[in-house]
CSV table of C-alpha atoms in Angstrom, one decimal:
chain,number,residue,atom,x,y,z
A,16,ARG,CA,11.6,-5.3,-6.0
A,17,LEU,CA,13.6,-6.1,-9.2
A,18,PHE,CA,15.9,-3.8,-11.1
A,19,VAL,CA,17.2,-4.5,-14.4
A,20,THR,CA,19.8,-2.7,-16.4
A,21,HIS,CA,21.8,-3.6,-19.3
A,22,ASN,CA,25.6,-3.0,-19.8
A,23,GLU,CA,26.4,-2.5,-23.4
A,24,SER,CA,30.2,-2.7,-22.7
A,25,CYS,CA,30.0,-6.0,-21.0
A,26,GLN,CA,26.9,-7.2,-23.2
A,27,ASN,CA,25.4,-8.4,-19.8
A,28,THR,CA,22.2,-7.6,-18.0
A,29,ILE,CA,22.6,-7.0,-14.4
A,30,VAL,CA,19.7,-7.8,-12.1
A,31,PHE,CA,19.6,-6.4,-8.7
A,32,LEU,CA,17.5,-7.8,-5.9
A,33,SER,CA,16.4,-5.8,-2.8
A,34,ARG,CA,18.0,-6.9,0.4
A,35,SER,CA,14.8,-7.6,1.9
A,36,THR,CA,13.7,-10.0,-0.7
A,37,ILE,CA,17.1,-11.9,-1.4
A,38,ASN,CA,19.9,-9.7,-0.6
A,39,ALA,CA,22.1,-10.3,-3.9
A,40,ALA,CA,22.9,-9.2,-7.4
A,41,MET,CA,23.2,-11.3,-10.5
A,42,THR,CA,24.8,-11.2,-13.8
A,43,ILE,CA,23.1,-12.8,-16.4
A,44,PRO,CA,24.5,-13.2,-20.2
A,45,LYS,CA,22.8,-10.9,-22.7
A,46,ASN,CA,21.1,-13.7,-24.7
A,47,SER,CA,19.9,-15.7,-21.6
A,48,THR,CA,16.4,-14.4,-21.8
A,49,VAL,CA,14.8,-17.5,-20.7
A,50,SER,CA,16.9,-17.5,-17.4
A,51,LEU,CA,15.8,-13.8,-16.9
A,52,LEU,CA,12.3,-14.3,-17.4
A,53,LEU,CA,12.2,-17.5,-15.2
A,54,LEU,CA,14.2,-15.3,-12.4
A,55,ALA,CA,11.5,-12.4,-12.7
A,56,PHE,CA,8.7,-15.2,-12.6
A,57,SER,CA,10.0,-16.7,-9.5
A,58,LEU,CA,10.5,-13.3,-7.9
A,59,LEU,CA,7.1,-12.0,-8.6
A,60,PHE,CA,5.4,-15.4,-7.3
A,61,SER,CA,7.8,-15.3,-3.9
A,62,VAL,CA,6.6,-11.4,-3.5
A,63,ALA,CA,3.0,-12.2,-4.1
A,64,THR,CA,2.7,-15.2,-1.7
A,65,SER,CA,5.3,-13.7,0.9
A,66,LEU,CA,3.6,-10.2,2.0
A,67,SER,CA,4.3,-11.0,5.7
A,68,THR,CA,8.0,-10.7,5.2
A,69,ASP,CA,8.0,-7.8,2.8
A,70,ILE,CA,9.0,-4.8,5.2
A,71,PRO,CA,6.7,-1.9,4.3
A,72,PRO,CA,8.2,1.3,2.5
A,73,LEU,CA,8.8,4.1,4.6
A,74,GLY,CA,6.3,6.1,2.7
A,75,ARG,CA,3.4,3.7,3.7
A,76,THR,CA,4.6,3.7,7.5
A,77,VAL,CA,4.5,7.3,7.5
A,78,GLU,CA,0.8,7.3,5.9
A,79,SER,CA,-0.2,4.8,8.6
A,80,LEU,CA,1.0,6.9,11.4
A,81,THR,CA,-0.7,9.7,10.0
A,82,LEU,CA,-4.1,8.0,9.9
A,83,SER,CA,-3.4,6.7,13.5
A,84,ASN,CA,-2.7,10.0,14.9
A,85,ALA,CA,-5.6,11.9,12.7
A,86,ILE,CA,-8.2,9.4,14.0
A,87,TYR,CA,-7.9,11.1,17.6
A,88,SER,CA,-9.4,14.4,15.9
A,89,ILE,CA,-11.9,12.8,13.8
A,90,HIS,CA,-15.4,12.5,15.4
A,91,ARG,CA,-17.5,12.2,12.1
A,92,CYS,CA,-16.5,11.8,8.3
A,93,GLU,CA,-16.8,15.7,7.7
A,94,ASP,CA,-14.1,16.4,10.0
A,95,VAL,CA,-11.8,14.7,7.6
A,96,LYS,CA,-12.0,17.2,5.0
A,97,ASN,CA,-12.3,20.2,7.2
A,98,ASN,CA,-9.3,19.4,9.2
A,99,PRO,CA,-6.1,21.0,7.4
A,100,ASP,CA,-3.8,18.5,9.4
A,101,ILE,CA,-5.1,15.6,7.4
A,102,PRO,CA,-3.7,14.9,3.9
A,103,SER,CA,-6.0,16.1,1.2
A,104,HIS,CA,-6.1,12.9,-0.8
A,105,ILE,CA,-7.8,11.0,2.2
A,106,SER,CA,-11.6,10.4,1.9
A,107,CYS,CA,-13.8,9.2,4.8
A,108,HIS,CA,-16.5,6.3,3.9
A,109,THR,CA,-17.5,5.6,7.5
A,110,TYR,CA,-16.8,6.7,11.2
A,111,GLU,CA,-18.5,5.5,14.1
A,112,THR,CA,-18.2,5.2,18.0
A,113,LYS,CA,-19.5,2.0,19.7
A,114,HIS,CA,-21.1,2.1,23.1
A,115,ASP,CA,-17.9,0.8,24.6
A,116,GLY,CA,-16.0,3.7,23.5
A,117,THR,CA,-14.3,1.9,20.4
A,118,GLN,CA,-13.8,4.5,17.5
A,119,VAL,CA,-13.1,3.4,14.1
A,120,ALA,CA,-12.8,4.9,10.6
A,121,VAL,CA,-12.8,3.5,7.1
A,122,LEU,CA,-10.6,5.8,5.1
A,123,SER,CA,-9.2,5.8,1.5
A,124,SER,CA,-6.7,7.5,-0.9
A,125,ASP,CA,-7.1,7.6,-4.6
A,126,PHE,CA,-3.7,9.0,-4.7
A,127,HIS,CA,-2.0,6.0,-2.9
A,128,LYS,CA,-4.5,3.7,-3.9
A,129,TYR,CA,-5.4,2.2,-0.6
A,130,VAL,CA,-8.3,1.6,1.7
A,131,ALA,CA,-7.6,1.8,5.5
A,132,VAL,CA,-9.4,0.6,8.4
A,133,VAL,CA,-8.1,3.0,11.4
A,134,PHE,CA,-8.8,2.5,15.1
A,135,ALA,CA,-8.4,5.2,17.6
A,136,GLY,CA,-6.2,4.4,21.1
A,137,THR,CA,-5.0,6.2,23.9
A,138,ASP,CA,-1.9,8.1,25.2
A,139,ASN,CA,-3.1,7.3,28.7
A,140,VAL,CA,-1.1,4.3,29.9
A,141,HIS,CA,-3.2,4.1,33.0
A,142,ASP,CA,-6.2,3.8,30.9
A,143,ILE,CA,-4.5,0.7,29.1
A,144,ILE,CA,-3.7,-1.0,32.2
A,145,THR,CA,-7.4,-0.4,33.4
A,146,ASP,CA,-8.9,-1.4,30.0
A,147,VAL,CA,-6.7,-4.3,29.2
A,148,GLU,CA,-8.8,-7.5,30.5
A,149,ILE,CA,-7.0,-10.4,31.3
A,150,SER,CA,-9.9,-12.9,30.6
A,151,MET,CA,-9.2,-14.5,27.2
A,152,LYS,CA,-11.9,-15.5,24.8
A,153,PRO,CA,-12.0,-17.4,21.3
A,154,PHE,CA,-11.2,-15.3,18.4
A,155,GLY,CA,-14.2,-13.8,16.5
A,156,PRO,CA,-17.6,-13.4,17.5
A,157,ILE,CA,-19.3,-14.6,20.6
A,158,ASP,CA,-21.8,-16.8,18.7
A,159,SER,CA,-19.4,-18.1,15.8
A,160,PRO,CA,-15.8,-17.6,16.6
A,161,ILE,CA,-13.4,-17.5,13.7
A,162,ASN,CA,-11.0,-19.8,15.4
A,163,PRO,CA,-12.2,-21.3,18.6
A,164,ASP,CA,-8.9,-22.8,19.6
A,165,ALA,CA,-7.1,-19.1,19.3
A,166,ARG,CA,-7.9,-16.9,22.5
A,167,VAL,CA,-7.6,-13.1,22.4
A,168,HIS,CA,-8.0,-10.7,24.9
A,169,GLU,CA,-11.9,-10.3,25.8
A,170,GLY,CA,-11.7,-6.3,25.5
A,171,PHE,CA,-10.0,-6.2,22.1
A,172,ASN,CA,-12.4,-9.2,20.9
A,173,SER,CA,-15.2,-7.3,22.0
A,174,ALA,CA,-14.4,-4.0,20.6
A,175,VAL,CA,-13.9,-5.7,16.9
A,176,PHE,CA,-16.7,-8.0,17.1
A,177,GLY,CA,-19.2,-6.6,19.4
A,178,GLU,CA,-22.4,-4.8,18.1
A,179,GLY,CA,-21.8,-6.2,14.9
A,180,LEU,CA,-18.9,-3.8,14.0
A,181,PHE,CA,-16.9,-6.2,12.2
A,182,ASP,CA,-19.8,-7.0,9.8
A,183,ARG,CA,-20.0,-3.5,9.0
A,184,ILE,CA,-16.6,-2.8,8.3
A,185,PHE,CA,-16.4,-6.1,6.0
A,186,THR,CA,-19.2,-5.0,4.1
A,187,ILE,CA,-17.8,-1.4,3.3
A,188,THR,CA,-14.2,-2.4,2.6
A,189,SER,CA,-15.1,-5.6,0.3
A,190,ASP,CA,-17.3,-2.8,-1.7
A,191,ILE,CA,-14.3,-0.4,-2.1
A,192,LEU,CA,-12.1,-3.2,-3.1
A,193,GLN,CA,-14.6,-4.6,-5.5
A,194,GLU,CA,-14.9,-1.2,-7.0
A,195,HIS,CA,-11.0,-0.4,-7.0
A,196,PRO,CA,-9.5,-3.8,-7.1
A,197,ASP,CA,-5.7,-2.2,-7.4
A,198,TYR,CA,-6.4,-0.7,-4.1
A,199,LYS,CA,-4.3,-2.1,-1.0
A,200,LEU,CA,-5.9,-3.0,2.2
A,201,ILE,CA,-4.3,-1.3,5.2
A,202,THR,CA,-5.3,-1.6,9.1
A,203,THR,CA,-3.7,0.8,11.5
A,204,GLY,CA,-4.0,2.1,15.0
A,205,HIS,CA,-2.0,3.4,17.9
A,206,SER,CA,-2.2,1.8,21.4
A,207,LEU,CA,-5.5,0.0,22.0
A,208,GLY,CA,-6.2,0.9,18.5
A,209,ALA,CA,-3.3,-0.9,17.3
A,210,ALA,CA,-4.6,-4.3,18.9
A,211,ASN,CA,-7.8,-3.8,17.4
A,212,SER,CA,-6.4,-3.0,14.0
A,213,LEU,CA,-4.5,-6.4,14.2
A,214,LEU,CA,-7.5,-8.5,15.2
A,215,ILE,CA,-9.4,-7.0,12.2
A,216,ALA,CA,-6.6,-7.5,9.6
A,217,VAL,CA,-6.7,-11.3,10.6
A,218,ALA,CA,-10.2,-11.5,10.6
A,219,LEU,CA,-10.7,-9.6,7.1
A,220,SER,CA,-8.2,-12.2,5.7
A,221,GLU,CA,-10.5,-15.1,6.6
A,222,LYS,CA,-13.4,-13.1,5.1
A,223,LEU,CA,-11.8,-11.8,1.8
A,224,GLY,CA,-9.5,-14.7,1.2
A,225,GLU,CA,-5.8,-15.1,0.6
A,226,ASP,CA,-6.1,-13.4,-2.9
A,227,VAL,CA,-6.3,-10.1,-0.9
A,228,PRO,CA,-3.2,-8.7,0.5
A,229,ILE,CA,-3.6,-7.0,4.0
A,230,GLU,CA,-0.9,-4.8,5.8
A,231,ASN,CA,-1.3,-4.2,9.4
A,232,ILE,CA,1.2,-1.5,10.2
A,233,SER,CA,0.5,-0.5,14.1
A,234,PHE,CA,2.0,1.6,16.7
A,235,ALA,CA,2.6,0.7,20.2
A,236,CYS,CA,0.4,-2.4,20.2
A,237,PRO,CA,0.0,-4.5,23.3
A,238,ARG,CA,0.0,-8.2,23.2
A,239,THR,CA,-3.2,-9.5,22.0
A,240,GLY,CA,-3.5,-13.4,22.4
A,241,ASP,CA,-2.0,-16.7,23.5
A,242,GLU,CA,0.5,-18.9,21.5
A,243,THR,CA,-2.2,-20.4,19.3
A,244,PHE,CA,-3.5,-17.2,18.2
A,245,ARG,CA,0.0,-15.8,17.3
A,246,ASN,CA,0.9,-18.9,15.2
A,247,TYR,CA,-2.6,-18.8,13.6
A,248,ALA,CA,-2.0,-15.1,12.7
A,249,ASN,CA,1.7,-15.9,11.4
A,250,GLN,CA,0.5,-18.6,9.1
A,251,MET,CA,-1.5,-16.0,6.9
A,252,LYS,CA,0.8,-15.4,4.0
A,253,ASN,CA,-1.3,-12.5,2.5
A,254,VAL,CA,-1.1,-10.7,6.0
A,255,GLY,CA,1.8,-8.5,7.0
A,256,ILE,CA,1.9,-7.6,10.5
A,257,TRP,CA,4.2,-4.9,11.5
A,258,ARG,CA,4.4,-3.4,15.1
A,259,VAL,CA,6.4,-0.3,15.4
A,260,VAL,CA,7.7,0.4,18.9
A,261,PHE,CA,9.3,3.5,20.1
A,262,LYS,CA,12.2,2.7,22.5
A,263,ASP,CA,10.9,1.4,25.9
A,264,ASP,CA,7.6,2.1,25.4
A,265,ILE,CA,5.9,0.0,28.1
A,266,VAL,CA,2.8,-0.9,26.3
A,267,PRO,CA,4.1,-3.3,23.8
A,268,ARG,CA,5.5,-5.4,26.8
A,269,ILE,CA,2.1,-5.9,28.4
A,270,PRO,CA,0.3,-7.9,29.4
A,271,LEU,CA,2.4,-10.8,30.3
A,272,PRO,CA,2.7,-13.7,29.8
A,273,HIS,CA,0.8,-13.6,26.3
A,274,ARG,CA,2.5,-13.3,22.8
A,275,HIS,CA,3.0,-11.1,20.0
A,276,PRO,CA,2.2,-12.2,16.3
A,277,GLY,CA,4.0,-10.5,13.4
A,278,HIS,CA,7.3,-8.6,13.0
A,279,THR,CA,8.6,-5.9,15.4
A,280,ILE,CA,10.2,-2.6,14.2
A,281,GLN,CA,12.2,-1.3,17.1
A,282,LEU,CA,12.9,2.5,17.0
A,283,ASP,CA,16.0,3.4,19.2
A,284,ARG,CA,18.7,5.9,19.5
A,285,ARG,CA,21.2,4.1,17.6
A,286,GLY,CA,18.6,3.2,14.9
A,287,ALA,CA,16.1,1.2,13.9
A,288,LYS,CA,15.8,-2.8,13.7
A,289,VAL,CA,13.3,-5.3,12.4
A,290,TYR,CA,13.0,-8.6,14.4
A,291,TYR,CA,11.7,-11.4,12.3
A,292,LEU,CA,8.5,-12.7,13.9
A,293,HIS,CA,9.5,-10.7,17.2
A,294,TYR,CA,11.0,-13.9,18.6
A,295,GLY,CA,13.2,-14.7,15.6
A,296,ASP,CA,13.7,-17.9,13.7
A,297,GLU,CA,17.0,-19.8,14.6
A,298,ASP,CA,16.7,-22.3,11.6
A,299,ASN,CA,16.5,-19.4,9.3
A,300,GLY,CA,19.3,-17.3,11.0
A,301,TYR,CA,16.9,-14.5,12.2
A,302,ALA,CA,17.6,-12.9,15.5
A,303,GLY,CA,14.6,-12.1,18.0
A,304,VAL,CA,14.3,-9.3,20.2
A,305,PRO,CA,17.0,-9.5,23.1
A,306,GLU,CA,16.0,-10.6,26.4
A,307,SER,CA,16.4,-7.3,27.9
A,308,TRP,CA,13.6,-5.8,25.4
A,309,GLU,CA,10.8,-7.7,27.6
A,310,THR,CA,12.1,-6.2,31.0
A,311,ARG,CA,13.8,-2.9,30.4
A,312,SER,CA,10.8,-1.0,30.2
A,313,PHE,CA,9.8,-2.0,34.0
A,314,LEU,CA,13.1,-0.3,35.3
A,315,ASP,CA,11.8,3.0,34.7
A,316,VAL,CA,8.2,2.9,34.3
A,317,PRO,CA,7.5,6.8,34.0
A,318,MET,CA,9.9,7.1,31.2
A,319,ALA,CA,8.6,4.1,29.7
A,320,SER,CA,5.2,5.3,29.9
A,321,LEU,CA,6.3,8.6,28.2
A,322,HIS,CA,7.6,6.7,25.3
A,323,HIS,CA,4.1,5.6,24.7
A,324,VAL,CA,3.0,8.8,23.7
A,325,ILE,CA,2.1,8.8,19.8
A,326,ARG,CA,3.9,12.4,19.4
A,327,ASN,CA,7.3,10.6,20.1
A,328,TYR,CA,6.6,8.2,17.4
A,329,ILE,CA,5.6,11.2,14.9
A,330,LYS,CA,8.9,13.0,15.8
A,331,TYR,CA,11.4,9.8,15.5
A,332,ILE,CA,9.8,9.1,12.0
A,333,THR,CA,9.6,12.5,10.8
A,334,LYS,CA,13.1,13.7,12.4
A,335,LYS,CA,15.0,10.6,12.2
A,336,SER,CA,13.7,8.1,9.8
A,337,SER,CA,12.9,10.5,7.0
A,338,PRO,CA,16.4,12.4,6.8
A,339,ASN,CA,18.1,8.9,7.4
A,340,PRO,CA,16.2,6.1,6.5
A,341,LEU,CA,19.1,3.7,6.0
A,342,LYS,CA,19.9,4.0,9.7
A,343,TYR,CA,16.6,4.9,11.2
A,344,TYR,CA,14.1,2.8,9.2
A,345,ALA,CA,15.8,-0.7,8.5
A,346,ASP,CA,14.9,-2.7,5.3
A,347,GLU,CA,16.2,-6.1,6.4
A,348,PHE,CA,15.7,-8.5,9.3
A,349,VAL,CA,18.3,-8.6,11.9
A,350,SER,CA,20.3,-11.8,11.5
A,351,MET,CA,21.7,-13.8,14.6
A,352,GLU,CA,25.3,-13.0,13.2
A,353,LEU,CA,24.4,-9.2,13.4
A,354,GLY,CA,22.3,-9.3,16.3
A,355,GLU,CA,23.2,-6.8,19.0
A,356,GLU,CA,22.2,-6.6,22.8
A,357,TYR,CA,19.3,-4.3,23.3
A,358,GLY,CA,20.2,-1.1,25.2
A,359,ASP,CA,19.2,2.5,24.7
A,360,GLU,CA,20.0,5.2,26.9
A,361,TYR,CA,17.3,7.8,27.8
A,362,ASP,CA,18.4,10.6,26.0
A,363,TYR,CA,15.6,11.7,23.8
A,364,GLU,CA,14.8,15.4,23.8
A,365,ASP,CA,11.1,15.8,23.9
A,366,GLY,CA,11.1,19.5,22.7
A,367,ASP,CA,7.9,20.9,21.4
A,368,GLU,CA,9.5,22.8,18.7
A,369,ASP,CA,9.8,19.8,16.8
A,370,ASN,CA,6.0,19.3,16.5
A,371,ALA,CA,4.9,22.4,14.6
A,372,SER,CA,5.5,21.4,11.0
A,373,TRP,CA,5.0,17.4,11.6
A,374,PHE,CA,1.8,17.4,9.4
A,375,GLU,CA,3.4,19.2,6.6
A,376,GLU,CA,6.2,17.3,6.6
A,377,ALA,CA,4.4,13.9,6.9
A,378,GLU,CA,2.2,14.8,3.9
A,379,ASP,CA,5.5,15.8,1.9
A,380,LEU,CA,7.3,12.6,2.7
A,381,ALA,CA,4.2,10.5,2.0
A,382,SER,CA,3.9,12.0,-1.4
A,383,THR,CA,7.5,11.5,-2.5
A,384,ALA,CA,8.5,8.3,-0.6
A,385,THR,CA,8.0,4.9,-2.0
A,386,PHE,CA,4.6,3.9,-0.9
């Protein structure tokens, strides 16, 4: 993000760079046109090739959460237009339920200019523990893996690639992107749907190529694969992987000992933090999640299971992040110098009165916030 303003009294052009890009402000002499153009070009090139570190705006996260919640009440495309809780600018291109229970829809918005692949999940932690298969399979279709060395959970892999689902999703999304080349491609989901949305984002990147930016914004995503898959996904510069975690939600902590690709947006009582590639990068000065992040959920499993419910994500984003995004929706990664020990009291009030106007607030926020 680049902001340029001219100061007549100082005869200078002031160039401000967002904190998530470079965290700097520069003053350039009025006549240094070439320098300004070179700076702008370098920034544009950096943004174009580093989507995976460009933290999504709050409006886009709200939209993804809206879709991830709406998919629970969709059972056919006609439900999108007939459901008053779904923003009116959203259109449905396909919806299907596989024999294994996987539910997915391809939606688009001519208002925000995106096409989204949305998977349904579950609020039931018992279902997740039961459904998460420990056995691992090479990433991709059984007969022709996309990356035979990268191994992911068999259940997630089968949900995305079984019964030819991926091929159908690829055909629909690529057709929409060809018709609307200015559209963004978003994948999203909650819980098990979050894991499926991550896998399909990586797979679509391989099929569509590096010129198509893809953003995976998921909520309560469980661990999906091994270290090889994590490294493989993290090397995709055109894929942004953003895992939103509410407090001590137990699902993102399981199953052990597998690994998380992408970045973690942690929502806590004291505020939100973004952890670079989840585990940090000491060479670049980025902190990872504290050690207690991995274990704290198991100290109070019933409470950590309650934190998994999508309603808690909705309430936090609408009641905390929206009114105060500087505190409750971070726009930069936690540095090693500023890193704090993870600790969050169980004081979140789960009153039903906060839910009544959720969809109205979310639609208003998404229509006015930066997307």
